[in-house]
Structures are given as C-alpha cells and as structure tokens.
Short mmCIF file of C-alpha atoms in Angstrom, two decimals:
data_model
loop_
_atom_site.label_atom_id
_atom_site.label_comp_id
_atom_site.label_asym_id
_atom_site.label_seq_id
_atom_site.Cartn_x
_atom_site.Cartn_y
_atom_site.Cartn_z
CA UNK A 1 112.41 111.27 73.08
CA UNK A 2 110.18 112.84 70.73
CA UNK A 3 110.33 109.70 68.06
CA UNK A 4 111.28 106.83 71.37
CA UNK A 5 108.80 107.70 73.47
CA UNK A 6 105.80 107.06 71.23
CA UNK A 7 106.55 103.89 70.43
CA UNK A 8 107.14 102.78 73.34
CA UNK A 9 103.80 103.57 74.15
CA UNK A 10 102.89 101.42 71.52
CA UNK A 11 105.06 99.09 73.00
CA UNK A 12 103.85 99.09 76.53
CA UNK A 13 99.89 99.23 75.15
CA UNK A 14 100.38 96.27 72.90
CA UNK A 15 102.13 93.81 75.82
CA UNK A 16 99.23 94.71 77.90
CA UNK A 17 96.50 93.79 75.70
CA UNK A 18 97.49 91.25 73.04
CA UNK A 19 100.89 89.28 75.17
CA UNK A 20 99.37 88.96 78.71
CA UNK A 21 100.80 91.85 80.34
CA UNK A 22 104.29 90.62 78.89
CA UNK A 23 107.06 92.21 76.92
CA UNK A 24 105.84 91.71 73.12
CA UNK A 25 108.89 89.58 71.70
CA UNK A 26 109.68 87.77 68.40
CA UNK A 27 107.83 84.29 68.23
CA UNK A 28 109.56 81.00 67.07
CA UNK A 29 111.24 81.52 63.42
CA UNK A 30 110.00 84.87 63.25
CA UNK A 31 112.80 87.26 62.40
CA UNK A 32 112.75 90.98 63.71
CA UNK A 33 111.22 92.34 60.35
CA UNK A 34 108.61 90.48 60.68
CA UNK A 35 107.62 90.96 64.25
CA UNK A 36 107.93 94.70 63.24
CA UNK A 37 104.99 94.58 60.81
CA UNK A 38 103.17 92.60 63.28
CA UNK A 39 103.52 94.87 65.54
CA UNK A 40 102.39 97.79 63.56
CA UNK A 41 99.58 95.51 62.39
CA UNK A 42 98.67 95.29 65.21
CA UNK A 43 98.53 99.40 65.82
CA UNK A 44 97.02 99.84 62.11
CA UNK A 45 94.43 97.52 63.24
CA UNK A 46 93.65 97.85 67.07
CA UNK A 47 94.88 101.66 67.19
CA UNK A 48 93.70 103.50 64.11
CA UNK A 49 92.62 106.92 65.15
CA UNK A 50 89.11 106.70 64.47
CA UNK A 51 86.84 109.55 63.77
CA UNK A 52 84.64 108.76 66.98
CA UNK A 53 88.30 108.47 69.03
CA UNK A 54 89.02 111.89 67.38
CA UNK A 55 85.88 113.19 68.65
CA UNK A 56 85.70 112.15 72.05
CA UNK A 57 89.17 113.52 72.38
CA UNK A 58 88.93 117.02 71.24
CA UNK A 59 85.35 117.21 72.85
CA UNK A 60 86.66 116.37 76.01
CA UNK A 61 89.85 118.78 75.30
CA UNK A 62 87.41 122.11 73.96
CA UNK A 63 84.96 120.90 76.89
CA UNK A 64 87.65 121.31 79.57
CA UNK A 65 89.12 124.64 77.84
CA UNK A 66 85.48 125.90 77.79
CA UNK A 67 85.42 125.29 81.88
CA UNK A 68 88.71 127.20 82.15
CA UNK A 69 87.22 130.27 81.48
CA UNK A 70 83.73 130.16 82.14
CA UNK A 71 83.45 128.69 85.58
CA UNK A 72 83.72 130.75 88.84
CA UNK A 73 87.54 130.85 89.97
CA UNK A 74 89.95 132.83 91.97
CA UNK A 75 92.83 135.08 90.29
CA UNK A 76 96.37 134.90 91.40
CA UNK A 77 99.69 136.26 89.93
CA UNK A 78 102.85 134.33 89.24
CA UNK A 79 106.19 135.12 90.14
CA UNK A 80 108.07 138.68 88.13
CA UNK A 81 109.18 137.84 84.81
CA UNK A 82 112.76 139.50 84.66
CA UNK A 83 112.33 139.73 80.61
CA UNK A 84 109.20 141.72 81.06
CA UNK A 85 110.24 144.41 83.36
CA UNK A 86 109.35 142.11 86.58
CA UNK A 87 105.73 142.26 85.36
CA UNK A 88 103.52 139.49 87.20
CA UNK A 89 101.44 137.54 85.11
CA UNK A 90 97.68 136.73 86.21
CA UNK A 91 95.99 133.63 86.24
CA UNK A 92 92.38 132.60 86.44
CA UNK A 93 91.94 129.45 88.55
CA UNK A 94 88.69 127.52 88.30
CA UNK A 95 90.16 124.34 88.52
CA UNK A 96 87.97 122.97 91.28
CA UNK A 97 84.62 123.87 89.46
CA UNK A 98 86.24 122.51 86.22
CA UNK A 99 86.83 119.34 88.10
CA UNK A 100 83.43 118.93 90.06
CA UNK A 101 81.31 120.24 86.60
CA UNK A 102 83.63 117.16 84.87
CA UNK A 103 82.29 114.60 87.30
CA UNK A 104 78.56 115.26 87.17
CA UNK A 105 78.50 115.84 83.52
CA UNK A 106 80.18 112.54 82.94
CA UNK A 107 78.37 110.87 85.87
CA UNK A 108 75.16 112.14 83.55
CA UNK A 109 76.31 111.21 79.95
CA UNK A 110 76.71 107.69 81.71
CA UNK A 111 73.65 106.82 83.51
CA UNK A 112 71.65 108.20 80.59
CA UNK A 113 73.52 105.80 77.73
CA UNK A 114 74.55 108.96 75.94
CA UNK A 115 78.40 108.14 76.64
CA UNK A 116 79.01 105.39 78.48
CA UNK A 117 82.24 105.91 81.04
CA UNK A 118 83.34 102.87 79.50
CA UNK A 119 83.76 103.52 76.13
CA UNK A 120 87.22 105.48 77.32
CA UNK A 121 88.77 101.66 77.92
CA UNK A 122 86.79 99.84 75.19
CA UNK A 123 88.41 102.43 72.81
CA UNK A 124 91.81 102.95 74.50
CA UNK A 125 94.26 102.21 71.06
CA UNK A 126 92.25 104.44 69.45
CA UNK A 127 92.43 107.29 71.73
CA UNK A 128 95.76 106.45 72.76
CA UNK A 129 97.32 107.37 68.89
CA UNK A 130 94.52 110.57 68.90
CA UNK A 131 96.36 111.35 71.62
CA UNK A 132 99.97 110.98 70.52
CA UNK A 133 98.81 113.06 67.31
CA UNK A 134 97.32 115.21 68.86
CA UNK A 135 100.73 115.78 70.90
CA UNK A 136 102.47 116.39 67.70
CA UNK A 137 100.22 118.59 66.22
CA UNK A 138 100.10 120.66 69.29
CA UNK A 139 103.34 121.28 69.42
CA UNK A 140 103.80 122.09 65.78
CA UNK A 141 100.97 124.54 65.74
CA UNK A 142 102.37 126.44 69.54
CA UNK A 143 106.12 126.56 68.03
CA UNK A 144 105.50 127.85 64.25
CA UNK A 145 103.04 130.50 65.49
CA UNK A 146 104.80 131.75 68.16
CA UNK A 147 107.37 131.99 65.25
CA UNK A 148 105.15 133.87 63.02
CA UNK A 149 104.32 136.17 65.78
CA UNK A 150 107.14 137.14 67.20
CA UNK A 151 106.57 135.65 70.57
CA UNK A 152 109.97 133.28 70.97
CA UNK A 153 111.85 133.53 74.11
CA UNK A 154 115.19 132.37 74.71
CA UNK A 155 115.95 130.69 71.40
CA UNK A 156 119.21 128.32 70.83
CA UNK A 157 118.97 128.11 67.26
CA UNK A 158 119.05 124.39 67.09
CA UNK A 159 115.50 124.07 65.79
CA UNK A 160 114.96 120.50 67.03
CA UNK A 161 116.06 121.67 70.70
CA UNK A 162 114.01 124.35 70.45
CA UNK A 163 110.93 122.70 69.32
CA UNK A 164 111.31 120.11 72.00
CA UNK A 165 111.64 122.59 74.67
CA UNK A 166 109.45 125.19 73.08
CA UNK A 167 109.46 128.87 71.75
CA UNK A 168 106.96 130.45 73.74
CA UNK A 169 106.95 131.08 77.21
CA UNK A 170 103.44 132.01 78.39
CA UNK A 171 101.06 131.35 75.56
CA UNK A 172 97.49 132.56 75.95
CA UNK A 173 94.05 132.55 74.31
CA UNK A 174 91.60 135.23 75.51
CA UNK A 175 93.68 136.66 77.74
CA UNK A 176 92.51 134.06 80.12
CA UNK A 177 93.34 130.51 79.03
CA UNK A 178 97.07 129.83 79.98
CA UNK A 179 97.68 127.00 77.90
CA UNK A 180 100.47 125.88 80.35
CA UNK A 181 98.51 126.06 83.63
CA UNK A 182 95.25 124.74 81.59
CA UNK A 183 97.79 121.43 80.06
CA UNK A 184 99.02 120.39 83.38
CA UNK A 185 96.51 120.63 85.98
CA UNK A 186 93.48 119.35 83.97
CA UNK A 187 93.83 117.10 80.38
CA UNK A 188 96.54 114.66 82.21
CA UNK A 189 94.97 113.52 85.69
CA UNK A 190 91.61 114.03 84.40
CA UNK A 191 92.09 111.91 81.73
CA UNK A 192 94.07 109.42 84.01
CA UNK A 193 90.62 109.59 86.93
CA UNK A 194 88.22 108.72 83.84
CA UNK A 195 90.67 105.83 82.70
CA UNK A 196 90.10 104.45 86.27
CA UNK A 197 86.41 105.02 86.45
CA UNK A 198 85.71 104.06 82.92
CA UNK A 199 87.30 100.30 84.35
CA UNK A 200 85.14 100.63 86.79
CA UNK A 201 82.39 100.80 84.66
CA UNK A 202 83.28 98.12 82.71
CA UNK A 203 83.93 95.87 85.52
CA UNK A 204 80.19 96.41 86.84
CA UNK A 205 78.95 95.95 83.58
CA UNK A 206 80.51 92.65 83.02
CA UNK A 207 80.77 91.05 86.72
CA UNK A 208 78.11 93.08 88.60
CA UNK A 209 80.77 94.45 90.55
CA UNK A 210 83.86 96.58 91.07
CA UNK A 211 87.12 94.35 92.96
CA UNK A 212 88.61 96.82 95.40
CA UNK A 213 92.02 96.88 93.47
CA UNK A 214 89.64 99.12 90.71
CA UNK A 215 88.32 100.86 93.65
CA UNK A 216 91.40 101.40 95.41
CA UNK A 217 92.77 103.35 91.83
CA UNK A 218 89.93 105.27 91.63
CA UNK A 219 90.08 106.96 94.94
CA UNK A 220 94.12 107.51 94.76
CA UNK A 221 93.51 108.82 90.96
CA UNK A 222 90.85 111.07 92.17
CA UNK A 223 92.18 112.31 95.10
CA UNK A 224 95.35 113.18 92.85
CA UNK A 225 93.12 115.20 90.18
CA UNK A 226 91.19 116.92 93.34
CA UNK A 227 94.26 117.90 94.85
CA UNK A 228 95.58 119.36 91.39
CA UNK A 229 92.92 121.23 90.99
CA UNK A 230 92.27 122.44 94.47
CA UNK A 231 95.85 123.66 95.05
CA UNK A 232 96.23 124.93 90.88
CA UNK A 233 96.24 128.43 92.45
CA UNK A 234 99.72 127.23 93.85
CA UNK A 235 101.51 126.36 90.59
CA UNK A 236 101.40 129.77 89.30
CA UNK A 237 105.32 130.36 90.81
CA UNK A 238 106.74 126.91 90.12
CA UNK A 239 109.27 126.23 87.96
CA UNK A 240 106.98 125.19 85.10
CA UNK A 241 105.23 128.31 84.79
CA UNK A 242 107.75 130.51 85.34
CA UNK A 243 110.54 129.44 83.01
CA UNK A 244 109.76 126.06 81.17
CA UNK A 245 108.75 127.17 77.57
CA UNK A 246 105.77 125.43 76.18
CA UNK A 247 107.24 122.94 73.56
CA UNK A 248 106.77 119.28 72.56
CA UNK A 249 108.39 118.20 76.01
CA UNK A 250 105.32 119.87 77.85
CA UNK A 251 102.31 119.44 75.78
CA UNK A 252 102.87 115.63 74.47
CA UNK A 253 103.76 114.59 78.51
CA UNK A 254 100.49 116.63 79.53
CA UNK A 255 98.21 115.16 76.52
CA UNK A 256 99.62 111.67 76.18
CA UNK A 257 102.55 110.95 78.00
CA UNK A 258 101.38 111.29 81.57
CA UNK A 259 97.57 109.82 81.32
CA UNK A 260 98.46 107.41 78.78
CA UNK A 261 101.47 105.55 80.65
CA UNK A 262 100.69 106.34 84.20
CA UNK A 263 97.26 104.45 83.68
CA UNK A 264 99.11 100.93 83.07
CA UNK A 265 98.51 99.81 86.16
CA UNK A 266 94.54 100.59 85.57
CA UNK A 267 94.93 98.90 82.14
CA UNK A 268 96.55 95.95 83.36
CA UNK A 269 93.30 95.67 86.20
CA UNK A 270 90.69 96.06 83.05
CA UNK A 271 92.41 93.32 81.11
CA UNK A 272 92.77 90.60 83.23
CA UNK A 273 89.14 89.14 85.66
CA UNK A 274 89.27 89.96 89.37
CA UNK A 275 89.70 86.38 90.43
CA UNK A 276 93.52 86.52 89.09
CA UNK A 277 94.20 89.35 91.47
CA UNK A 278 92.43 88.84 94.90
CA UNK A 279 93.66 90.09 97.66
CA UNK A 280 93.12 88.97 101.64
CA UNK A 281 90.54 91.52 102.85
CA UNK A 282 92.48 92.97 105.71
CA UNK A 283 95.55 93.36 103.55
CA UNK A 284 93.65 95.34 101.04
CA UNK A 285 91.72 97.27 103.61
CA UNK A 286 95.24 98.21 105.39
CA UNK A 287 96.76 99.40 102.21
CA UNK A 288 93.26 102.36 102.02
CA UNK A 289 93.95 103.32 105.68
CA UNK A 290 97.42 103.40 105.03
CA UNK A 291 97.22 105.40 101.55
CA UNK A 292 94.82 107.97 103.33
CA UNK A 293 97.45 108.35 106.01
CA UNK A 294 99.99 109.29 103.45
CA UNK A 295 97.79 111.04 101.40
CA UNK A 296 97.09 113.30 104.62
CA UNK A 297 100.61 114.19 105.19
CA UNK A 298 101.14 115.11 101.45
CA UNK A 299 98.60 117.26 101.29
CA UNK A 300 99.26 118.84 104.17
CA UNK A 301 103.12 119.17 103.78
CA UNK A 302 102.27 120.58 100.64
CA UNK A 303 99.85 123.10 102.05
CA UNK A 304 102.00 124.16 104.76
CA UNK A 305 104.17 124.97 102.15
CA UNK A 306 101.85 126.88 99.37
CA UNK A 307 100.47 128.77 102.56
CA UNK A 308 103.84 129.89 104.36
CA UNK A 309 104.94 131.22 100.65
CA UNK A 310 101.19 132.55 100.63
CA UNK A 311 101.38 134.48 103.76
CA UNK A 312 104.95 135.83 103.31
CA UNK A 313 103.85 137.78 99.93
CA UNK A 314 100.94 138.77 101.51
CA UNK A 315 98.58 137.06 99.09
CA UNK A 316 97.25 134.09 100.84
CA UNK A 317 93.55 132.48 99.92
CA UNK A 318 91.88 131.15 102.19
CA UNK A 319 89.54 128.18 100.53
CA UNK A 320 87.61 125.89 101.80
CA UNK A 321 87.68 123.40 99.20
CA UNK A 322 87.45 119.82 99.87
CA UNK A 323 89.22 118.37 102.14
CA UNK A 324 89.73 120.06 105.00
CA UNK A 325 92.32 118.42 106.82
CA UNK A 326 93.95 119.21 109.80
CA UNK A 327 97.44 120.86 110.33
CA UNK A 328 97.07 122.42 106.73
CA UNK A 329 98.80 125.89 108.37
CA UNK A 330 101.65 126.15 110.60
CA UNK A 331 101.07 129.23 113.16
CA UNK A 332 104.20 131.10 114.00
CA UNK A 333 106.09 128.38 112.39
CA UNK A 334 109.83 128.24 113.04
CA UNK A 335 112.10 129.84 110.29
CA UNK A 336 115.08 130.52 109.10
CA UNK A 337 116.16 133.76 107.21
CA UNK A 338 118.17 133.74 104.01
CA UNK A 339 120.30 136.55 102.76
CA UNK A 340 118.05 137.13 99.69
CA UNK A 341 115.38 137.83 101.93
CA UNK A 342 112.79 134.78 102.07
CA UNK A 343 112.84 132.63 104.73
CA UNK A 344 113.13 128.75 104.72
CA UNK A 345 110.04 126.80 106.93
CA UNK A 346 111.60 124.83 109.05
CA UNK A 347 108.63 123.49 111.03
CA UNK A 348 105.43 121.37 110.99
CA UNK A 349 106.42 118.33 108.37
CA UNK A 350 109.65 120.23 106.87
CA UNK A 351 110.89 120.57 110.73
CA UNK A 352 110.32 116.53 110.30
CA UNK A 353 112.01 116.06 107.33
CA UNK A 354 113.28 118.32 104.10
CA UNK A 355 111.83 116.44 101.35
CA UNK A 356 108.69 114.16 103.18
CA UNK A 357 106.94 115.19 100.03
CA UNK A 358 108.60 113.26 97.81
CA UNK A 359 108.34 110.41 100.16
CA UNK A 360 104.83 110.18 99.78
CA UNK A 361 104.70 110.89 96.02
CA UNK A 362 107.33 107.78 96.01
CA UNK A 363 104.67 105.66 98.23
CA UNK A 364 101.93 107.10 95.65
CA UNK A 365 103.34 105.59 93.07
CA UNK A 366 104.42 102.20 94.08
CA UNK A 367 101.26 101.62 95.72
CA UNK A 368 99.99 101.75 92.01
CA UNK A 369 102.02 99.03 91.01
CA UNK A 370 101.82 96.98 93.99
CA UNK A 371 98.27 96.62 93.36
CA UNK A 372 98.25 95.08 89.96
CA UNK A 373 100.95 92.57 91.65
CA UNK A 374 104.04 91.63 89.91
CA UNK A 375 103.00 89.47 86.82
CA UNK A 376 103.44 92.48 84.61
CA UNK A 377 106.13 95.08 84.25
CA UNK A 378 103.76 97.26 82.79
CA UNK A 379 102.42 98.51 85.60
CA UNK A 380 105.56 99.28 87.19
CA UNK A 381 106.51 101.76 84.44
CA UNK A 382 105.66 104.58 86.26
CA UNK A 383 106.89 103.85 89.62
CA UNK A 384 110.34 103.34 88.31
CA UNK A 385 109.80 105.77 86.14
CA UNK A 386 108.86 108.75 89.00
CA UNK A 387 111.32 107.20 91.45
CA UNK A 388 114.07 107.87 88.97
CA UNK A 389 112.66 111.44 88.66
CA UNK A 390 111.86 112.26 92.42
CA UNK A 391 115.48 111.26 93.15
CA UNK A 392 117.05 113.86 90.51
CA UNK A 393 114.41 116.25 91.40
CA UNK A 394 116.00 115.92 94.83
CA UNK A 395 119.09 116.40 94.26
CA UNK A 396 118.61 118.97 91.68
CA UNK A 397 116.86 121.32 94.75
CA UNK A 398 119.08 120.51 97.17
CA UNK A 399 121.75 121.96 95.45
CA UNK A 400 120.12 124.90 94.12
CA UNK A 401 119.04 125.85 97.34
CA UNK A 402 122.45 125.55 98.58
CA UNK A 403 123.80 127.84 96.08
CA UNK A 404 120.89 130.34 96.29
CA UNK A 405 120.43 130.44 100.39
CA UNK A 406 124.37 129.41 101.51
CA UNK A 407 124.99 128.94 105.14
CA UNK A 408 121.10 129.40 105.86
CA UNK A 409 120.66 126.02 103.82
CA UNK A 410 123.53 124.74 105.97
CA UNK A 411 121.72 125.90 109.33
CA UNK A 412 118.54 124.25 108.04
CA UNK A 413 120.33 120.38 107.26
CA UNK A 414 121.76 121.09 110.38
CA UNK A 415 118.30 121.47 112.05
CA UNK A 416 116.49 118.88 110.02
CA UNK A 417 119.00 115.77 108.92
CA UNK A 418 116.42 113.73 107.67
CA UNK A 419 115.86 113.98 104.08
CA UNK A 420 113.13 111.28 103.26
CA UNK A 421 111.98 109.51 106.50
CA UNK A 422 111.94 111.41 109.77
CA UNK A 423 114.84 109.56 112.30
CA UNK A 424 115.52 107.17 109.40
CA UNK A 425 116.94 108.83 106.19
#
C-alpha cells in the first residue's frame, strides 16, 4: 500500500492525460523496460514537484491550519479514552467558517488574477507528487516524534506496521489543532471542491462556458465539503478519532489519496471538450433533482443520527448552519434499549432501513462516474473503489453491533429487515 498505491496514482494520472482516458500500455515493439522509463519520463517531466506546486500546497495546507484555530467555532468532547483514565478529549470545531472564509478568499484571489482557480488543474502533476511527498514526509515526521517524545500508543513492534498505522493517537499543536480531525474534514474534500471549481474555471476561460456535467460535480463536491464541515462537530466519537492512530494510512489518504483519486472523474471532464460528453437536457436535469433528493435523505439520516446520540449524552448543538432541511430530528423517536445502556434508533430513516446511509453514499459515488460516461475507467476508480468499502464497512458494523447489543440487535433486524433499500433489500 504504502509503495502500490502511489504509483498507481501515477498510473491512473498518466492514462488520463497523455492515453485518452485509457490504461497506459506498452506500444508496438516496446518491451516493459522501456515503457517503464517512459512512463517515469513522463512523471520526471509532466510531474516534477515544482517550487510554485510546493508553494501553493503548503500555503493552502498552513492557510487551512491557520482557520482551524482562529475562526469562531463550537467545542465538543469525544468519547472517554480508557488509556487515559476515561478522560474526554476536547475539540474546537470551526469547520464551517474555515469552509465559507476558503470560498471567498479563493473566489477573491481569482477574480483579481492573483491566483487563478485554474491554476489547481493546469498544474495538477505537479501538485499531485507535492502531494504524495508531502504524504510521506508527514508521516515520517508524526511517527519519529511521537517516538522521541514518548507519545506511542499501542505499539506492535513491527516498525513498518506501525508506521503505516501510526504511533500516536491524538496528536496536537497548540492544544487546539487536532491533526486528525483538522486531516479529514478539511485538506481532502476541500482540495477535491477546488479541483472541481478550478475545471470550471478553465472551462469558462476556454469555451465561455461551464457544460452541466462540470456543474453537476461542483455542486455534489461542495455539498460533500459543506456537509463535512457542518456536521465535523459529529466526528469527534467515531471510530477514527477515537482509536485509529495517526500513521501513513491516515495522513497520505487525507493529503493525497482521497482528493487526488476521487477527482478522476473531474479530471477526465477537464481533459476532454464538452461536445464529447453531451447529455439530453432532461436527462441531465433529472439526475440534479434526483441527486438533491438523495442528498436530502443522507443528510438527514445522518443528522437524525448525530442528534439522537446528541440528545442521549445530553450535549446536543443546536446550529443553524446551512441547510436546513426538514426531518433533521426525530421527536420521541422509537427505540430500542440495549443491555449496555444506549439505545438503538429505530425510527425516522433507520425505522426505514438499517444502513440507508450507505445507500446514498453508494448513489454518491456512482453518480460521479456515470457522468463522465463509460469511455474511461478512470473515473470509475472510486465508485468501485467505495462500493467495495461501504460493503465491508457493512458488514463489519453489523456484526459488531451484534456482538456488542445481542438480542436488542436481533429485536431491531426483526423490526427493520431492510438493510439498503426500504421493501427491497
């Protein structure tokens, strides 16, 4: 993973710029040494970390980091940390002000030629190996100084594991900045919205115009980012935070892996003209309806969810941050106790079905294949990719929630059979 993955970036990046959106293969009578070389020619080339890349990278990254702890917020604690006494770690959320402030100061560096939005895709190899560099560096800087200080949790002593999954548990700066919280609800989707809009950009400048395939990504791409940063006050007591260390595995997905292979369905938009992917009208304009249909059950499902947890420790926030949808609380919901003394919601979506959720993050992400068509594989990375995932996620809950809630688990499939699709599946 931590040598793989990287190149197939490369991989993936180089089929969708220089072979048509096409797997990269060996051309007639040349043997697999050379197509090697041409292939890293093509990196050392095309992809050669500039200084400007460099810059506009870490800018970006100390810009964002500067947000975290200097725009208004809310504080919240995560869940007891058994290896500290059952001490509850707080956390300073100002991801919606981080998010908003992101937008008008890029909206600005734009429209007054000091950065065009743009430049993001025109110098997308470059950034792409800052970013995978700045993975590894990262993660070699968190691991060998939580060595040096003391600060490893949970060590196997296979150093290679460890460095993969990570030494530290909740690394700070400031006593404010978690780095985990900070690497997972900002650098990857806001990276992935400006990808989008940067195409955008381009496709104005160039054609006068934006197709509604590039507007169709930015919308589901922002409404993504908004929706991580509006609800980052619920990750605090995920698994994540609470007991995923903060190794390679975490900090390259966050600052490369996620933004730089989710976006190949963007990338594959920006490299090809809008007249090779138009769609009829009333097709396209059923696929927005239909994504902001699904978009308002996930984020209601979701806060039905956050908010029933919320309300049962006592701690719920009531924010008005945008949008206000309907049916985002359940009143007196229907529930169903559990011998270690939570409850299980079994009402408004989850009375519908147990993991609708996932449904919709499964929709989510074929929708951002299906818009780039099937000419390229590319594109459909991440949708096989997170289907894969959702699926193992699934069954990975499922079955610790049978072992941690028993026959209350049982009472609740009982109650709700559907597991995807209400009165289907």
């Amino acid at each position: 993973m931590m040598i793989g993955f990287p190149l197939l970036m490369y991989y993936m990046w180089i089929g969708a710029t220089f072979y048509d959106g096409k797997f990269p293969t060996p051309a007639k009578g040349q043997n697999l040494i050379q197509f090697f070389r041409h292939l890293a020619g093509i990196v050392s080339e095309f992809a050669f970390p500039s200084v400007r890349a460099w810059t506009i990278y870490w800018v970006f990254f100390i810009f964002e980091g500067a947000c975290y702890c200097l725009l208004p917020g809310v504080e919240v604690y995560g869940k007891p940390l058994a290896h500290e006494g059952g001490k509850q770690l707080k956390y300073y959320c100002s991801g919606v002000w981080s998010f908003y402030t992101t937008i008008v100061i890029a909206a600005v560096l734009h429209y007054t030629g000091l950065f065009p939005i743009y430049t993001i895709i025109d110098e997308f190899g470059p950034l792409l190996s800052v970013a995978i560099l700045s993975g590894y560096l990262v993660s070699i800087v968190a691991y060998f100084s939580a060595l040096v200080r003391g600060a490893q949790h949970r060590m196997t002593g296979y150093p290679i594991y460890d460095f993969f999954m990570g030494a530290e548990l909740n690394p700070r700066m400031f006593g404010i900045l978690d780095f985990k919280m900070f690497f997972e609800v900002r650098l990857p989707w806001f990276i992935l919205l400006g990808i989008s809009c940067a195409t955008a950009a381009r496709q104005y400048e160039d054609y006068g115009y934006v197709s509604p395939q590039v507007a169709f990504l930015v919308m589901a791409h922002f409404l993504y980012a908004n929706a991580c940063a509006k609800g980052e006050e619920c990750i605090t007591t995920t698994w994540d935070m609470y007991y995923e260390k903060w190794g390679f595995m975490l900090i390259f997905w966050n600052l490369a892996g996620v933004p730089l292979s989710y976006c190949h369905c963007t990338l594959y938009l920006a490299n090809h003209p809008p007249s090779t992917y138009r769609w009829n009208p009333y097709l396209m304009a059923m696929l927005f309806v239909t994504y902001l249909f699904v978009y308002w059950i996930w984020d209601t499902t979701n806060s039905q969810k956050n908010r029933f947890r919320a309300q049962e420790r006592g701690t719920l926030l009531e924010r008005k941050t945008f949008p206000q949808l309907p049916w985002q609380t359940v009143k007196n919901p229907r529930i169903i106790k559990t011998k270690t003394g939570d409850s299980i919601l079994a009402d408004g979506w989850y009375g519908y079905a147990r993991k609708i959720h996932y449904t919709c993050d499964f929709f989510f992400a074929n929708s951002w294949g299906f818009i780039t068509g099937f000419n390229s594989p590319f594109p459909w990375f991440y949708p096989f990719f997170f289907t894969c995932m959702i699926i193992h996620r699934a069954y990975r809950d499922i079955q610790r929630c049978k072992q941690k809630y028993g026959e209350s688990w049982e009472e609740y499939e009982k109650l709700v059979p559907y597991l995807f699709i209400p009165y289907v599946f």
